[in-house]
GROMACS .gro file of C-alpha atoms in nm:
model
  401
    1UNK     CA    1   0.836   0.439   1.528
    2UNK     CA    2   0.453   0.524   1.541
    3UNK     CA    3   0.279   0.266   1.763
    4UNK     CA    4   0.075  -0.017   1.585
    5UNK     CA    5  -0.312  -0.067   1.604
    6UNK     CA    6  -0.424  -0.387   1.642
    7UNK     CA    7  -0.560  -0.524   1.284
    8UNK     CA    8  -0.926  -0.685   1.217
    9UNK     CA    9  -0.782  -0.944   0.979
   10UNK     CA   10  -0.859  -1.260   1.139
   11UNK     CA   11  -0.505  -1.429   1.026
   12UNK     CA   12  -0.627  -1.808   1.046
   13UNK     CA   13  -0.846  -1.965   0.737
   14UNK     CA   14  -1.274  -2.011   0.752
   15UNK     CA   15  -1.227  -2.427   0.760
   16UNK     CA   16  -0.967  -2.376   1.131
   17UNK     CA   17  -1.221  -2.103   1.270
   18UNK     CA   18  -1.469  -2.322   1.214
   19UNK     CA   19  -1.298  -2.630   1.389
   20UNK     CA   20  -1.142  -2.431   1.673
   21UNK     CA   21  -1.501  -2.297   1.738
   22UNK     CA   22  -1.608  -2.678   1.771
   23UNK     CA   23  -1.304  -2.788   1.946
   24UNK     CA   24  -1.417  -2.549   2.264
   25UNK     CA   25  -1.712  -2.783   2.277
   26UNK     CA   26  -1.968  -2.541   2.448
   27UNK     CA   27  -2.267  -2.662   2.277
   28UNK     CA   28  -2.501  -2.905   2.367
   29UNK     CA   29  -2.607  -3.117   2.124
   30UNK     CA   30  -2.948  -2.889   2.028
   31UNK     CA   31  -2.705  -2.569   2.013
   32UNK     CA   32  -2.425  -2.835   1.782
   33UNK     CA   33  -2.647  -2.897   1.520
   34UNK     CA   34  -2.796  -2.540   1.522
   35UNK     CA   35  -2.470  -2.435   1.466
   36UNK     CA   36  -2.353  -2.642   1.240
   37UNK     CA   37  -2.703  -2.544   0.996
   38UNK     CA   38  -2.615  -2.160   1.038
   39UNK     CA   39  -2.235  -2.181   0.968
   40UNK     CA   40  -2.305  -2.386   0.655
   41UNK     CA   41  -2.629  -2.101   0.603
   42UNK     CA   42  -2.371  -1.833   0.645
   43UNK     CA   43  -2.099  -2.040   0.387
   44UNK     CA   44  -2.360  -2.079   0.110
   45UNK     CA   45  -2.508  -1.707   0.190
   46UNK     CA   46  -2.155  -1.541   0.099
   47UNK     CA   47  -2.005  -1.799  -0.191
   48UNK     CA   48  -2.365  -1.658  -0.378
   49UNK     CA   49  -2.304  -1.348  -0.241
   50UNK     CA   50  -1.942  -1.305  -0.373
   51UNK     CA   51  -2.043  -1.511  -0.730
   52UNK     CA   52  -2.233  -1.174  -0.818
   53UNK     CA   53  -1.988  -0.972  -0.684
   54UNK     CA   54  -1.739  -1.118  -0.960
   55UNK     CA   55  -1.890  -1.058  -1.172
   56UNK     CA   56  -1.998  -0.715  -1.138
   57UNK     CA   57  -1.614  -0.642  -1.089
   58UNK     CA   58  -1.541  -0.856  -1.365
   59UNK     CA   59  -1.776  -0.598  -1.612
   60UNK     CA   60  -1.620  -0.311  -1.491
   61UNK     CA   61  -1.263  -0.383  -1.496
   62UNK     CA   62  -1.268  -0.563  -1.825
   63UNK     CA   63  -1.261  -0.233  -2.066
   64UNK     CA   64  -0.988  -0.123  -1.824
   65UNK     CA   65  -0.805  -0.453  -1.792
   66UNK     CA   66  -0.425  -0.382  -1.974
   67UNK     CA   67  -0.453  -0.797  -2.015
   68UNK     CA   68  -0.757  -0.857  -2.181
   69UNK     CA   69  -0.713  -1.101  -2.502
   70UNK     CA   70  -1.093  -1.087  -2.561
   71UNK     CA   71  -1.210  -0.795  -2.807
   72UNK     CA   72  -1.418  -0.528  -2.647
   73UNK     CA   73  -1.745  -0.454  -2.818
   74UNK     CA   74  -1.887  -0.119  -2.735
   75UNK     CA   75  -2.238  -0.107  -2.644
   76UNK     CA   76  -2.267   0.162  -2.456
   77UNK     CA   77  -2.028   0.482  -2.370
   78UNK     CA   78  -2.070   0.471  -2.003
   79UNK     CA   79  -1.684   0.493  -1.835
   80UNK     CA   80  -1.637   0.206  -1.585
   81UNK     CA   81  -1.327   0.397  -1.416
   82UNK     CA   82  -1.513   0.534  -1.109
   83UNK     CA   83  -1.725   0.248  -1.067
   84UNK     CA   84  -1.431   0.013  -1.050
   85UNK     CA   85  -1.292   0.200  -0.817
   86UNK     CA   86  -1.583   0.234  -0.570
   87UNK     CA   87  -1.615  -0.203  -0.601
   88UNK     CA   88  -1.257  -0.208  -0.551
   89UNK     CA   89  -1.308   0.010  -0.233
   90UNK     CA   90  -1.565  -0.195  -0.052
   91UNK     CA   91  -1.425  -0.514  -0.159
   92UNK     CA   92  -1.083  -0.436  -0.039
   93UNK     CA   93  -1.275  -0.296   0.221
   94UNK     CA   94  -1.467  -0.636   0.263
   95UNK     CA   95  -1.143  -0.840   0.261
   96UNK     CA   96  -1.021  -0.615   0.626
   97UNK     CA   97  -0.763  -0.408   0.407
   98UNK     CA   98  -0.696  -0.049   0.539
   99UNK     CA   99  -0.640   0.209   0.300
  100UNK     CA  100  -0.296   0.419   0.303
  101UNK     CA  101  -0.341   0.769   0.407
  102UNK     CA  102  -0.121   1.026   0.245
  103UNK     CA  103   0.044   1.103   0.522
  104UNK     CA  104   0.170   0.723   0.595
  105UNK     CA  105   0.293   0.733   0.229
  106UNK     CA  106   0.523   1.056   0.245
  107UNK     CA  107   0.684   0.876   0.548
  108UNK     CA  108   0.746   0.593   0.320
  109UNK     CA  109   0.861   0.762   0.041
  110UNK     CA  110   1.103   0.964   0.256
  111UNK     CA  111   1.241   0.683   0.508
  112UNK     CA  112   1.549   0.495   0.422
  113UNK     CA  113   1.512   0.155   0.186
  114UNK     CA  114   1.571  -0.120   0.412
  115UNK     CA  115   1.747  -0.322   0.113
  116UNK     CA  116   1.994   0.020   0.088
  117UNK     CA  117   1.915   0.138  -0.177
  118UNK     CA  118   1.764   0.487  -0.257
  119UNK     CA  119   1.437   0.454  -0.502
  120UNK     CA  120   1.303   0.758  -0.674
  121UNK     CA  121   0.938   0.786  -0.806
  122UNK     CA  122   0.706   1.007  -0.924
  123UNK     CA  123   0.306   0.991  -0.817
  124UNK     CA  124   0.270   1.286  -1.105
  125UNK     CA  125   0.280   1.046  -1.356
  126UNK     CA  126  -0.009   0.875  -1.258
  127UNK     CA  127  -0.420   0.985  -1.327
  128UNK     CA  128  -0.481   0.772  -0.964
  129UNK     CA  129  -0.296   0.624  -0.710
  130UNK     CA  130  -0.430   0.414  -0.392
  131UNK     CA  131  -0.245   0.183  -0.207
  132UNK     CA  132  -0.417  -0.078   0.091
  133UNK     CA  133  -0.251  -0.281   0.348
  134UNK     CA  134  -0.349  -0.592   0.521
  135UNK     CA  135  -0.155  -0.723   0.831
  136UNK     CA  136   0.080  -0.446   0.970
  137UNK     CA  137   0.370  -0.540   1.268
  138UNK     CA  138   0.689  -0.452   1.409
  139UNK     CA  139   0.975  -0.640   1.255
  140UNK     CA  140   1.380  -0.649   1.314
  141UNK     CA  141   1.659  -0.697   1.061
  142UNK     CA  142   2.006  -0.684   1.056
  143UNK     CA  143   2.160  -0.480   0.810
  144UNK     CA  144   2.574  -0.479   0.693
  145UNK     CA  145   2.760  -0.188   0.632
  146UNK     CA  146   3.000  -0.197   0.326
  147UNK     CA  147   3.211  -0.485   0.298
  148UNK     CA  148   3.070  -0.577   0.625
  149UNK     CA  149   3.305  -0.390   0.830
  150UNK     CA  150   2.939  -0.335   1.056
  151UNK     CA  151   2.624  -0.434   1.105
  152UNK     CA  152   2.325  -0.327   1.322
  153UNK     CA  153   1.938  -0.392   1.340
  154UNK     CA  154   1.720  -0.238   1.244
  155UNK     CA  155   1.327  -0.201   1.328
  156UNK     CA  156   1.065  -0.142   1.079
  157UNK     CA  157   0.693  -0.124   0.998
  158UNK     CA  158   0.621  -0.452   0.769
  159UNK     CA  159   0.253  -0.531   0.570
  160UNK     CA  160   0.233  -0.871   0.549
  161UNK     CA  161  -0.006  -0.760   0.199
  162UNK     CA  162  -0.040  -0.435  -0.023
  163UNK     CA  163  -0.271  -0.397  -0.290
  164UNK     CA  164  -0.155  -0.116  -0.556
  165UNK     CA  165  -0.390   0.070  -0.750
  166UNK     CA  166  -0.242   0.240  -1.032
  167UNK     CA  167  -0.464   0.426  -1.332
  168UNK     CA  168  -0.288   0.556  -1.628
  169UNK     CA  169  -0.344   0.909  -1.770
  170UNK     CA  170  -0.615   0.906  -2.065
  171UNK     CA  171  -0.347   1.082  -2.271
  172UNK     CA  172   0.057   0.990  -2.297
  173UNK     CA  173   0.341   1.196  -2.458
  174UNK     CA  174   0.622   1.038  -2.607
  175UNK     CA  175   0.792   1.100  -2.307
  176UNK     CA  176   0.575   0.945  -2.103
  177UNK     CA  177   0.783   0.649  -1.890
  178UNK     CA  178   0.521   0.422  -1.971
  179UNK     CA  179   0.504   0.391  -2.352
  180UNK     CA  180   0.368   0.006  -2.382
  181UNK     CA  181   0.086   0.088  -2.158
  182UNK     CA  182  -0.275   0.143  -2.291
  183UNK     CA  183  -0.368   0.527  -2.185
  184UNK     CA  184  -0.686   0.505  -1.908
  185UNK     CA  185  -0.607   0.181  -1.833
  186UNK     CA  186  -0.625   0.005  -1.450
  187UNK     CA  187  -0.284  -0.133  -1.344
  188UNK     CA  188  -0.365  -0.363  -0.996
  189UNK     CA  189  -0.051  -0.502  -0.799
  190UNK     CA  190  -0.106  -0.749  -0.502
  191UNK     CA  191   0.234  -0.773  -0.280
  192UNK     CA  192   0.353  -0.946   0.000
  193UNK     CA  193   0.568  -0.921   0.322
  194UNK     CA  194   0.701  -0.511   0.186
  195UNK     CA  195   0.876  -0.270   0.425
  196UNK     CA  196   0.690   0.048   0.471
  197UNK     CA  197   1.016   0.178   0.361
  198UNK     CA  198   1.018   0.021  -0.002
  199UNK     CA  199   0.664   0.077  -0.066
  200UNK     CA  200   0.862   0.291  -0.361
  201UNK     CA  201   0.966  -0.033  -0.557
  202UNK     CA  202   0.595  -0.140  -0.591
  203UNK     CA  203   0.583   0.144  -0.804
  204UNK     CA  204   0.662   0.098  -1.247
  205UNK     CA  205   0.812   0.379  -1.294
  206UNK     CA  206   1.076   0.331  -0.949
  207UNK     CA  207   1.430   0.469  -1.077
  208UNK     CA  208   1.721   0.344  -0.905
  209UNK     CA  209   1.932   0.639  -0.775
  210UNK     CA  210   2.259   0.705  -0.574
  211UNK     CA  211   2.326   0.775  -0.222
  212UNK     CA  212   2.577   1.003  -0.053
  213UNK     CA  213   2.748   0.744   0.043
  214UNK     CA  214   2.790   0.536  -0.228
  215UNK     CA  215   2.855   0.826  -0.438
  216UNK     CA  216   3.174   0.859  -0.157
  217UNK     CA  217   3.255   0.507  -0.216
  218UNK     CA  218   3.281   0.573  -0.589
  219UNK     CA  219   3.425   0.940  -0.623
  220UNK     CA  220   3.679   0.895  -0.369
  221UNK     CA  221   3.855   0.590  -0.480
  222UNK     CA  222   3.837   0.795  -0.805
  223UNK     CA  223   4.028   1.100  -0.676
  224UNK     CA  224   4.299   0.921  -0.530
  225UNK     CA  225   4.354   0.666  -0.825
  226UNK     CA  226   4.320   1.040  -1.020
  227UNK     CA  227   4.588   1.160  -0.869
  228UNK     CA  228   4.819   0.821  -0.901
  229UNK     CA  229   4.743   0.817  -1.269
  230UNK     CA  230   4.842   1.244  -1.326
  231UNK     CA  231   5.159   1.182  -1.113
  232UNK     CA  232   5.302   0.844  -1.284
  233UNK     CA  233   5.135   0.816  -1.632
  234UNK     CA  234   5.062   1.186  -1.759
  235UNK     CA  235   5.392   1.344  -1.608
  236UNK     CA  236   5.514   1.377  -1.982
  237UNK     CA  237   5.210   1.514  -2.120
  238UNK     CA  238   5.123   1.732  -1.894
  239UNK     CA  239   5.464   1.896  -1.930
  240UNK     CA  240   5.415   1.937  -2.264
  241UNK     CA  241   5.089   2.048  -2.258
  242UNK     CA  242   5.160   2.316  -2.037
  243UNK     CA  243   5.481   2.440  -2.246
  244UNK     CA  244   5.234   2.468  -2.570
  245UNK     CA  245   5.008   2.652  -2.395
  246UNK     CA  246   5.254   2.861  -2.213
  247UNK     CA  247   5.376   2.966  -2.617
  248UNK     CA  248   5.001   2.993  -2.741
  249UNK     CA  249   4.889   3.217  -2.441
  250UNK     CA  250   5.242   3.436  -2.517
  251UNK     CA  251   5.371   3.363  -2.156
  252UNK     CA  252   5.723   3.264  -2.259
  253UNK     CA  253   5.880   3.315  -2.613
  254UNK     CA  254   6.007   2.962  -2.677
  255UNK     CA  255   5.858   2.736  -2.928
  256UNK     CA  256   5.799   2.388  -2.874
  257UNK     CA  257   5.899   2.134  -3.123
  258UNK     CA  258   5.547   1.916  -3.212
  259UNK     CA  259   5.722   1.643  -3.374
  260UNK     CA  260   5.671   1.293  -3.378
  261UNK     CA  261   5.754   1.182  -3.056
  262UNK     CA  262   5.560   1.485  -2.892
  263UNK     CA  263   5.259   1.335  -3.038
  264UNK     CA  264   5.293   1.006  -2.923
  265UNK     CA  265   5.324   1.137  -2.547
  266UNK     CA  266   5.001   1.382  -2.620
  267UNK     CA  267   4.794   1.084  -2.778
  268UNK     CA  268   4.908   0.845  -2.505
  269UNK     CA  269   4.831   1.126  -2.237
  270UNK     CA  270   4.471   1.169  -2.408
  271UNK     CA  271   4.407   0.764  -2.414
  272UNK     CA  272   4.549   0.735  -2.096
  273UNK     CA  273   4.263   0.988  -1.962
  274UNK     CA  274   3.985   0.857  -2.217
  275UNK     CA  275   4.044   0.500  -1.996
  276UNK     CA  276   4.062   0.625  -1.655
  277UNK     CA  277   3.736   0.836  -1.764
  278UNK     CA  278   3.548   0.518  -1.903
  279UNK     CA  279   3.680   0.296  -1.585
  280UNK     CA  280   3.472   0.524  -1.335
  281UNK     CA  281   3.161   0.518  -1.523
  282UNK     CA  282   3.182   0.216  -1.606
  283UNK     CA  283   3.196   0.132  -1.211
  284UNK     CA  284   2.879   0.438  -1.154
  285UNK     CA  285   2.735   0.196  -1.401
  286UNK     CA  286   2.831  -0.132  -1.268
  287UNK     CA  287   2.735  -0.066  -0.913
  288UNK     CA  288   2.358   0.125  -1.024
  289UNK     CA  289   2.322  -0.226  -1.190
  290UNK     CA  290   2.366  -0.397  -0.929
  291UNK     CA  291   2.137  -0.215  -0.715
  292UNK     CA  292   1.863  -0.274  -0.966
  293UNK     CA  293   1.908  -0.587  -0.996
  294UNK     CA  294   1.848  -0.667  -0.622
  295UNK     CA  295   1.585  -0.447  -0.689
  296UNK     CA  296   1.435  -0.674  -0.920
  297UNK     CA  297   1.524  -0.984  -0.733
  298UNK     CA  298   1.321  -0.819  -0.417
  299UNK     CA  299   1.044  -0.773  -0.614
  300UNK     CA  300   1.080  -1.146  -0.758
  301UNK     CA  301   0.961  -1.295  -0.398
  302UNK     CA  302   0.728  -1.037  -0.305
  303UNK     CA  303   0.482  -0.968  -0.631
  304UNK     CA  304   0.157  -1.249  -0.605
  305UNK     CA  305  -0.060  -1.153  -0.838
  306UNK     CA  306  -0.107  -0.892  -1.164
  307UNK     CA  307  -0.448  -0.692  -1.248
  308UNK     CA  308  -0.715  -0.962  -1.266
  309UNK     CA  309  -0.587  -1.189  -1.080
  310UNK     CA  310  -0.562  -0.940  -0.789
  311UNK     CA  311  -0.941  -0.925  -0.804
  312UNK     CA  312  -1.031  -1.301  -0.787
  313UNK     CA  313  -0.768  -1.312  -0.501
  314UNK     CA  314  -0.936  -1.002  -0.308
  315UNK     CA  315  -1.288  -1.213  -0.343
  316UNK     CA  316  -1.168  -1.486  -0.178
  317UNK     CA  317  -1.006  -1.272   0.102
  318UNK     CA  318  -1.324  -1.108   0.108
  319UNK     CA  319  -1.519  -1.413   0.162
  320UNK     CA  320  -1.352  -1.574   0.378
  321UNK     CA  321  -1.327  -1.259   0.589
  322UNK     CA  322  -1.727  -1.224   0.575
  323UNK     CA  323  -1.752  -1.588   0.707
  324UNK     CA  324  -1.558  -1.617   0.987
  325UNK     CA  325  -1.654  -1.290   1.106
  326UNK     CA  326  -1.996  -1.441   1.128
  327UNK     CA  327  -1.919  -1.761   1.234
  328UNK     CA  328  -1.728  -1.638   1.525
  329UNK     CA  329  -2.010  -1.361   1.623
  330UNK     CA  330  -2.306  -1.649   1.573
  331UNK     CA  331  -2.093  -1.884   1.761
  332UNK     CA  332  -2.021  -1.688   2.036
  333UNK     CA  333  -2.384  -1.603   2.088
  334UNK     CA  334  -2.480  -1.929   2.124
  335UNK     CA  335  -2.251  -2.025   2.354
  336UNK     CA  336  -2.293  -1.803   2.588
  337UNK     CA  337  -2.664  -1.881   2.608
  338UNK     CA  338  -2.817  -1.549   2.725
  339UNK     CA  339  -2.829  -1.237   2.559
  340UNK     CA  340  -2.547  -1.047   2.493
  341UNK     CA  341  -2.423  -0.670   2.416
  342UNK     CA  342  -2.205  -0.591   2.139
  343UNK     CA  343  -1.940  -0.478   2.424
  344UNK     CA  344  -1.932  -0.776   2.594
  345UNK     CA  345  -1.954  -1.032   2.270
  346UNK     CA  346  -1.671  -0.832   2.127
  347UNK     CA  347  -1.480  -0.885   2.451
  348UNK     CA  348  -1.522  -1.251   2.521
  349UNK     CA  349  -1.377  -1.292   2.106
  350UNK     CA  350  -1.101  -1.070   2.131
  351UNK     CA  351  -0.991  -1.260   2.477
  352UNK     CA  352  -1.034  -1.609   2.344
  353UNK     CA  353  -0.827  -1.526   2.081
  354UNK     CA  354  -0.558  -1.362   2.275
  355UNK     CA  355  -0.558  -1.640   2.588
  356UNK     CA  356  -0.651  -1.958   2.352
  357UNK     CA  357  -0.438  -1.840   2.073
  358UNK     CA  358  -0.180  -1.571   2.096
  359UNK     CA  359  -0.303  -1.368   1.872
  360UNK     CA  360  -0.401  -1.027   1.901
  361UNK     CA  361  -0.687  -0.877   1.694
  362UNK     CA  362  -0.912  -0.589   1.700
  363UNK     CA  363  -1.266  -0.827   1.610
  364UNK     CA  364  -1.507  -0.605   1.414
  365UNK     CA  365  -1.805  -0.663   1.634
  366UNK     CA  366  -2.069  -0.411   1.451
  367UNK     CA  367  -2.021  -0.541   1.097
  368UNK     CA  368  -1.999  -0.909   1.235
  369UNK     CA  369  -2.334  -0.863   1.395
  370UNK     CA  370  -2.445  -0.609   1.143
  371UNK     CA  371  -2.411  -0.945   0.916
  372UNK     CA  372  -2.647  -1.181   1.143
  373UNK     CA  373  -2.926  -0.944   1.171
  374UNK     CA  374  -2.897  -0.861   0.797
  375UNK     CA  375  -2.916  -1.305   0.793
  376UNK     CA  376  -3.174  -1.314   1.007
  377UNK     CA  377  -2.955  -1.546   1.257
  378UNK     CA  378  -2.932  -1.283   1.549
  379UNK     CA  379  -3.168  -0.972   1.661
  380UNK     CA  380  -3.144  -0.652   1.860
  381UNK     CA  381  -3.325  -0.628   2.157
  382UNK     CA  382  -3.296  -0.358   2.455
  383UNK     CA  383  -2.950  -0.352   2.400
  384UNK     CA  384  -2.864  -0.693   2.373
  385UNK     CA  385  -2.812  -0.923   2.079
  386UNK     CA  386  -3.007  -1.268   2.099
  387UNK     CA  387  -3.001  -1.552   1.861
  388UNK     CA  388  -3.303  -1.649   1.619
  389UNK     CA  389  -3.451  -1.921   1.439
  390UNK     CA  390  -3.260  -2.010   1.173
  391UNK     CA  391  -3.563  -2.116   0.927
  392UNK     CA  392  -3.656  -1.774   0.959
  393UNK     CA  393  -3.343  -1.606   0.747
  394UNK     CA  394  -3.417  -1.596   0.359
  395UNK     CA  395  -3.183  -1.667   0.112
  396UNK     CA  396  -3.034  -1.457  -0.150
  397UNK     CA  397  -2.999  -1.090   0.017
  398UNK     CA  398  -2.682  -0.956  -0.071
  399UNK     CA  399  -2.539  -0.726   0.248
  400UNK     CA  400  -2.409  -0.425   0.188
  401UNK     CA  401  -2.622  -0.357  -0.137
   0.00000   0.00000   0.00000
């Protein structure tokens, strides 16, 4: 298993950062209330920030949206499918999700399902695919053999969130597995707690398909039962299906009688064999049933949210992300009262999270201070960052822009 890097998600919420920053109770009263005017600066900067941001997203993704129940009145001609998907990207982007390479997915899509069961899909039927992650660790489960004559656990890769992108061709054959869906639409999936294993089920168009070994467990309880059934039940009818074919094919010169009781023990061979036939598929039926319906049950606990609501979702993520990044970087300025470089600021956050905490984090440092200065709360200066008046930052800049 590949070693993890440590995440930037910041995994507690703005209103705890805000009162474990006050908590540590290095301010004096000056430094308290200066503070407490930038964090609420910094709250007010983002929630106007974010309130555009909406609905910028919200005008792109509408013409795409499969859910829409409002009509869509064509003005102008311009397509909104790689604009949605750049404001996706930095909002996702925004919100500390990491995007999944292609090489991280091929794993995935090769590795063993950690529910056992083996899931089949095809990328080729989609115009786009991207897939982010948000909160990656090392987990262990125990897993049971058949009829639980073992078990053993197992260690995996787990995202504690993934965000599925999904864009449908612009043109669908009948064959097409998707024949409800509007053609060029934007599919959007928000997931929680999935194995990098079954990053396959996220996936529509997942088919459900057999194993070696439960293709074992089926075919060779089928041989032997087979062979009980042609001994015992077809003894008689396979005698006299051989004889008639023995005549037919000129092998031997007697002729067999097809009279009425000859019939009976071909028609009850043929029944016999037309029951035995349906009882296996019937089980190759019964047991892929069963594995999609714990496929389906999976899913049950792990989908959060569907296509617009995914968005709304990533903007709070997002926003709450911007703000405590900047509340911790402007806090941690302040307290140390002398300048600081980016190094050492990043240093004293990570630590204070790891000692204080228990919780390991890589803190983005450059965007967090890329943030102030952009605010007007902190300032470059030989190398170190210092803090700055706070009546001097103006309202209504949107970063990033």
């Amino acid at each position: 298993m590949p070693k993890l890097a440590l995440v930037r998600f910041i995994p507690f919420r703005r209103a705890d950062i805000l009162q474990m920053c006050l908590q540590e109770a290095q301010l004096d009263t000056a430094g308290l209330a200066q503070f407490q005017m930038g964090a609420a600066y910094i709250e007010r900067h983002f929630c106007d920030d974010f309130h555009r941001v909406k609905h910028r997203l919200k005008d792109a993704y509408f013409s795409l949206d499969p859910d829409a129940d409002t009509r869509l009145v064509h003005l102008d001609n311009s397509d909104n499918t790689a604009d949605l998907a750049r404001q996706i990207s930095q909002l996702l982007e925004r919100a500390n999700y990491d995007k999944v390479t292609p090489e991280v997915l091929s794993r995935a899509m090769n590795s063993s399902s950690l529910f056992n069961i083996r899931l089949v899909v095809s990328l080729d039927d989609f115009a786009e695919v991207l897939l982010y992650t948000r909160g990656v660790s090392e987990r262990t489960e125990e897993v049971r053999g058949p009829f639980n004559l073992w078990r053993k656990n197992v260690e995996f890769i787990n995202y504690d969130r993934v965000v599925l992108y999904l864009r449908f061709k612009s043109e669908m054959d009948k064959d097409s597995p998707f024949p409800d869906c509007r053609p060029g639409s934007t599919m959007l999936k928000l997931f929680q707690n999935v194995p990098e294993g079954d990053l396959e089920m996220l996936f529509p168009n997942t088919q459900v398909g057999m194993r070696l070994r439960d293709k074992l467990m089926i075919g060779i309880p089928a041989l032997v039962s087979g062979g009980i059934v042609l001994t015992t039940k077809l003894g008689a009818t396979l005698v006299l299906t051989g004889s008639l074919l023995g005549f037919w094919l000129g092998w031997h010169n007697e002729a067999v009688a097809l009279d009425r009781k000859a019939l009976i023990v071909l028609l009850a061979g043929v029944a016999t064999i037309g029951a035995y036939l349906w009882k296996q598929f019937s089980n190759f039926k019964n047991r892929k049933l069963r594995f999609t319906e714990a496929l389906t049950r999976n899913l049950y606990f792990k989908l959060l949210d569907n296509n617009a609501g995914v968005i709304y979702r990533l903007l709070d993520d997002a926003e709450e992300s911007e703000c405590k990044e900047s509340l911790l970087a402007y806090y941690f300025l302040l307290a140390a009262q002398q300048p600081l470089s980016a190094q050492e600021l990043d240093q004293r956050i990570e630590v204070w999270f790891s000692q204080r905490w228990q919780c390991q984090l890589d803190f983005d440092i450059d965007d967090a201070l890329q943030k102030l200065a952009m605010l007007n709360l902190a300032y470059l200066d030989g190398g170190y960052w210092r803090i700055c008046a706070i009546q001097n930052a103006p309202l209504g800049q949107d970063i990033g822009e």
